[in-house]
mmCIF file of C-alpha atoms in Angstrom:
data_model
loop_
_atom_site.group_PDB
_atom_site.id
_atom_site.type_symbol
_atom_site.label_atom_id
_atom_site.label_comp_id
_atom_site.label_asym_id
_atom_site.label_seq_id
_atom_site.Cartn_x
_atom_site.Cartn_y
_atom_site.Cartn_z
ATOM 1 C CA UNK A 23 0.000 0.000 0.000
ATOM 2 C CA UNK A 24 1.115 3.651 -0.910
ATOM 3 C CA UNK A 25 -0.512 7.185 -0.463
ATOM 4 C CA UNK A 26 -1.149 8.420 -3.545
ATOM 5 C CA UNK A 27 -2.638 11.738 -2.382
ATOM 6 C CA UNK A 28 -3.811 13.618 0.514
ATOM 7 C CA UNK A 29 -6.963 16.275 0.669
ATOM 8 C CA UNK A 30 -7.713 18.605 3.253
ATOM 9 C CA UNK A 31 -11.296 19.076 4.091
ATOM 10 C CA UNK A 32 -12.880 22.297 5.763
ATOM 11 C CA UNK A 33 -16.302 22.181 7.006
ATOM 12 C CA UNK A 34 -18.308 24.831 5.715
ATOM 13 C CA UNK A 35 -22.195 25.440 5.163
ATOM 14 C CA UNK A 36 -21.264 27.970 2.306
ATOM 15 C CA UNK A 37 -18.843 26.116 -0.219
ATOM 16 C CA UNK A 38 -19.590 29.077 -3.214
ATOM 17 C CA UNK A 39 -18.063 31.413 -0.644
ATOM 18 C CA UNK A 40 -14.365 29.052 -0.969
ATOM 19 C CA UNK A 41 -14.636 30.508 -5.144
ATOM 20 C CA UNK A 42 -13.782 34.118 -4.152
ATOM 21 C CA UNK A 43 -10.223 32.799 -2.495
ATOM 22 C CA UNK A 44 -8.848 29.701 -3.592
ATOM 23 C CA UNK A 45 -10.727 30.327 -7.576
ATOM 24 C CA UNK A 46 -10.573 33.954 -8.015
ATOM 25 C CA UNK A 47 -7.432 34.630 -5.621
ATOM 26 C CA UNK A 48 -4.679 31.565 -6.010
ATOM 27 C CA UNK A 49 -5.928 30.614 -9.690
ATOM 28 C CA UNK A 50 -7.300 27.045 -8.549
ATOM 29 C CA UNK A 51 -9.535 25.472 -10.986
ATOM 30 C CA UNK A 52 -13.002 23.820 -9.458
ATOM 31 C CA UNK A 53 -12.762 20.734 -9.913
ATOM 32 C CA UNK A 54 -15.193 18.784 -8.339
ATOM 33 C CA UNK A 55 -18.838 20.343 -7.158
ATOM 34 C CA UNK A 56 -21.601 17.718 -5.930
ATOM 35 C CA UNK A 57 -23.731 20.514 -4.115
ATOM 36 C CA UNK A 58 -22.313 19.671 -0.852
ATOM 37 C CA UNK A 59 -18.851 19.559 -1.652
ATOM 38 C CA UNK A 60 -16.381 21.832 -3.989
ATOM 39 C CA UNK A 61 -13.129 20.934 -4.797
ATOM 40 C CA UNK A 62 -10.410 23.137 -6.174
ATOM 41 C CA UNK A 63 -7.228 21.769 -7.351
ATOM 42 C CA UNK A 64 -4.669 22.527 -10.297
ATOM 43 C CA UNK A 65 -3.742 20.086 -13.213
ATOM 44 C CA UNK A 66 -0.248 19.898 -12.118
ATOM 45 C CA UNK A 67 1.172 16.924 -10.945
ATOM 46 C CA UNK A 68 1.305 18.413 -7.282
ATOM 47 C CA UNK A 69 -2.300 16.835 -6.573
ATOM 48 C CA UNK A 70 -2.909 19.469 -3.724
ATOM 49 C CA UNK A 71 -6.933 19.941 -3.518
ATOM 50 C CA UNK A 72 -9.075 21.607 -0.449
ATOM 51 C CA UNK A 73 -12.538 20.848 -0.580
ATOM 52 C CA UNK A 74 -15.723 22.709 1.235
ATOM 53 C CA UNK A 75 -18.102 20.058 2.423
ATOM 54 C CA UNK A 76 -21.701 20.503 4.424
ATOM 55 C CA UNK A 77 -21.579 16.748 4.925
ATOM 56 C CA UNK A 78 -19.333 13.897 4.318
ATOM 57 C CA UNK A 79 -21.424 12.299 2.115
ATOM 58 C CA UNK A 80 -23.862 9.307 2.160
ATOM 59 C CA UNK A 81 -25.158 10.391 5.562
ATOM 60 C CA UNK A 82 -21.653 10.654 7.436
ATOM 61 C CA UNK A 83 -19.831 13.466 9.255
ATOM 62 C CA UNK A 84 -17.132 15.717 7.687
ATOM 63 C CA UNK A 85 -13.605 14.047 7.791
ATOM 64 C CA UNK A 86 -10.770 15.817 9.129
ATOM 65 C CA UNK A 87 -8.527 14.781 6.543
ATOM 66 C CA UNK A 88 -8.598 12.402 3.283
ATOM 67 C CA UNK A 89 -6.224 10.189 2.106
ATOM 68 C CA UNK A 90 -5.884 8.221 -0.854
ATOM 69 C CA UNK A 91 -4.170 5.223 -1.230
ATOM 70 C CA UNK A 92 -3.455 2.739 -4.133
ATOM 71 C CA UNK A 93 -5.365 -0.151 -2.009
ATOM 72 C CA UNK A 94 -8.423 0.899 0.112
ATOM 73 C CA UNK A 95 -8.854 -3.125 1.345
ATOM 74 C CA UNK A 96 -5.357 -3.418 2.250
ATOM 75 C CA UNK A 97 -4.943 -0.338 4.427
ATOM 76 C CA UNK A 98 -7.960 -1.266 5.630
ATOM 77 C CA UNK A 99 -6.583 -4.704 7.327
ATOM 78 C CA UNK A 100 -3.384 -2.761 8.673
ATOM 79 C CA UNK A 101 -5.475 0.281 10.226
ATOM 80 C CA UNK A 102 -7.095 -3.017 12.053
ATOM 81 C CA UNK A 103 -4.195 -4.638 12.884
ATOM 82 C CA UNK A 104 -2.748 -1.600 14.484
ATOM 83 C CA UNK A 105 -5.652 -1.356 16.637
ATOM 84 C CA UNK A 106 -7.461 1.846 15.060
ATOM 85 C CA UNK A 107 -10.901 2.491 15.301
ATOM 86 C CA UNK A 108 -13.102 2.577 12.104
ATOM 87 C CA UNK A 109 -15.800 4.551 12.244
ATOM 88 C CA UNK A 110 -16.992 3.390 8.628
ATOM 89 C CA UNK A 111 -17.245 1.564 5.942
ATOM 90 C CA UNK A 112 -15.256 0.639 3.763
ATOM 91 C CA UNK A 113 -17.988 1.417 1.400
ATOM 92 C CA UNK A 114 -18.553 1.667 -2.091
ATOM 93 C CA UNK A 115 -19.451 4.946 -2.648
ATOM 94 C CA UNK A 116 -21.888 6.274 -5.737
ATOM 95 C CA UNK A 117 -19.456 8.929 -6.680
ATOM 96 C CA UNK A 118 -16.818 6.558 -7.473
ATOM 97 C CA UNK A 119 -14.588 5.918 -4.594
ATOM 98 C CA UNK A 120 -13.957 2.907 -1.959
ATOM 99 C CA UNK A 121 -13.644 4.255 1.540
ATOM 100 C CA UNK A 122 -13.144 3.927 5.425
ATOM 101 C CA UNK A 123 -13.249 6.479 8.158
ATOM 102 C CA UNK A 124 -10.395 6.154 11.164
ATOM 103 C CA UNK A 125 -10.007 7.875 13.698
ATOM 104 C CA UNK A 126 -6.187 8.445 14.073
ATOM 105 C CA UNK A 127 -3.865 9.013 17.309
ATOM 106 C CA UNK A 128 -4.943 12.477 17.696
ATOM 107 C CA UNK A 129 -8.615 11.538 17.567
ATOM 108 C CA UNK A 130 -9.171 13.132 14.004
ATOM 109 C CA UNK A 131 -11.504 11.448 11.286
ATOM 110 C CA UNK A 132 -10.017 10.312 8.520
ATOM 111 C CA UNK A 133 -11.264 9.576 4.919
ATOM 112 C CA UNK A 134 -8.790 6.694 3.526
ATOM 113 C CA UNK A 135 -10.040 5.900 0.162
ATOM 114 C CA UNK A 136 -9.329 4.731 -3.344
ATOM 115 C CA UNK A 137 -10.921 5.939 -6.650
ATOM 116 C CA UNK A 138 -12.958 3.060 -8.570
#
């Protein structure tokens, strides 16, 4: 298992507001906008993206972080191993992605997933 990326998430009931700065401001492109989440990223090969949610998405809470690996199933079984609570899944999700919520040492949520 490897990370392939990692996406910060900030909790917001306004995600049009995020345009003004990280759009209009730093140049970032949106990428991504279900309604309850934006995501604005560049198509460099950086992969830095910060999305505005209202919700986490199929009913859960809004991770603290998100990290995507090459192998949701396998980081799965080693988050267990280690003794880490999951909070979810791993789920298929209907926008395309395999995920789990942990909770990690610091008592953060967060999003490990996998694109389909």
């Amino acid at each position: 298992m490897k990370v392939r990326r990692i996406v910060a998430n900030i909790e917001t009931q306004d995600a049009a507001a995020a345009s003004r700065f990280y759009h209009d401001v730093l140049r970032l492109d949106l990428l991504m906008d279900h309604g309850w989440i934006a995501t604005y990223g560049s198509p460099e090969t950086m992969q830095v993206q910060v999305s505005f949610m209202a919700q986490g998405g199929s009913g859960t809470p809004v991770p603290d972080l998100s990290i995507e690996v090459d192998d949701v199933d396998a980081a799965f079984e080693a988050m267990k191993q280690a003794g880490f609570a999951v909070e979810y899944g791993p789920a298929d999700e209907p926008w395309g992605v395999r995920r789990f919520y942990v909770r990690d040492p610091y008592g953060r949520l967060v999003n490990i997933l996998s694109h389909r």
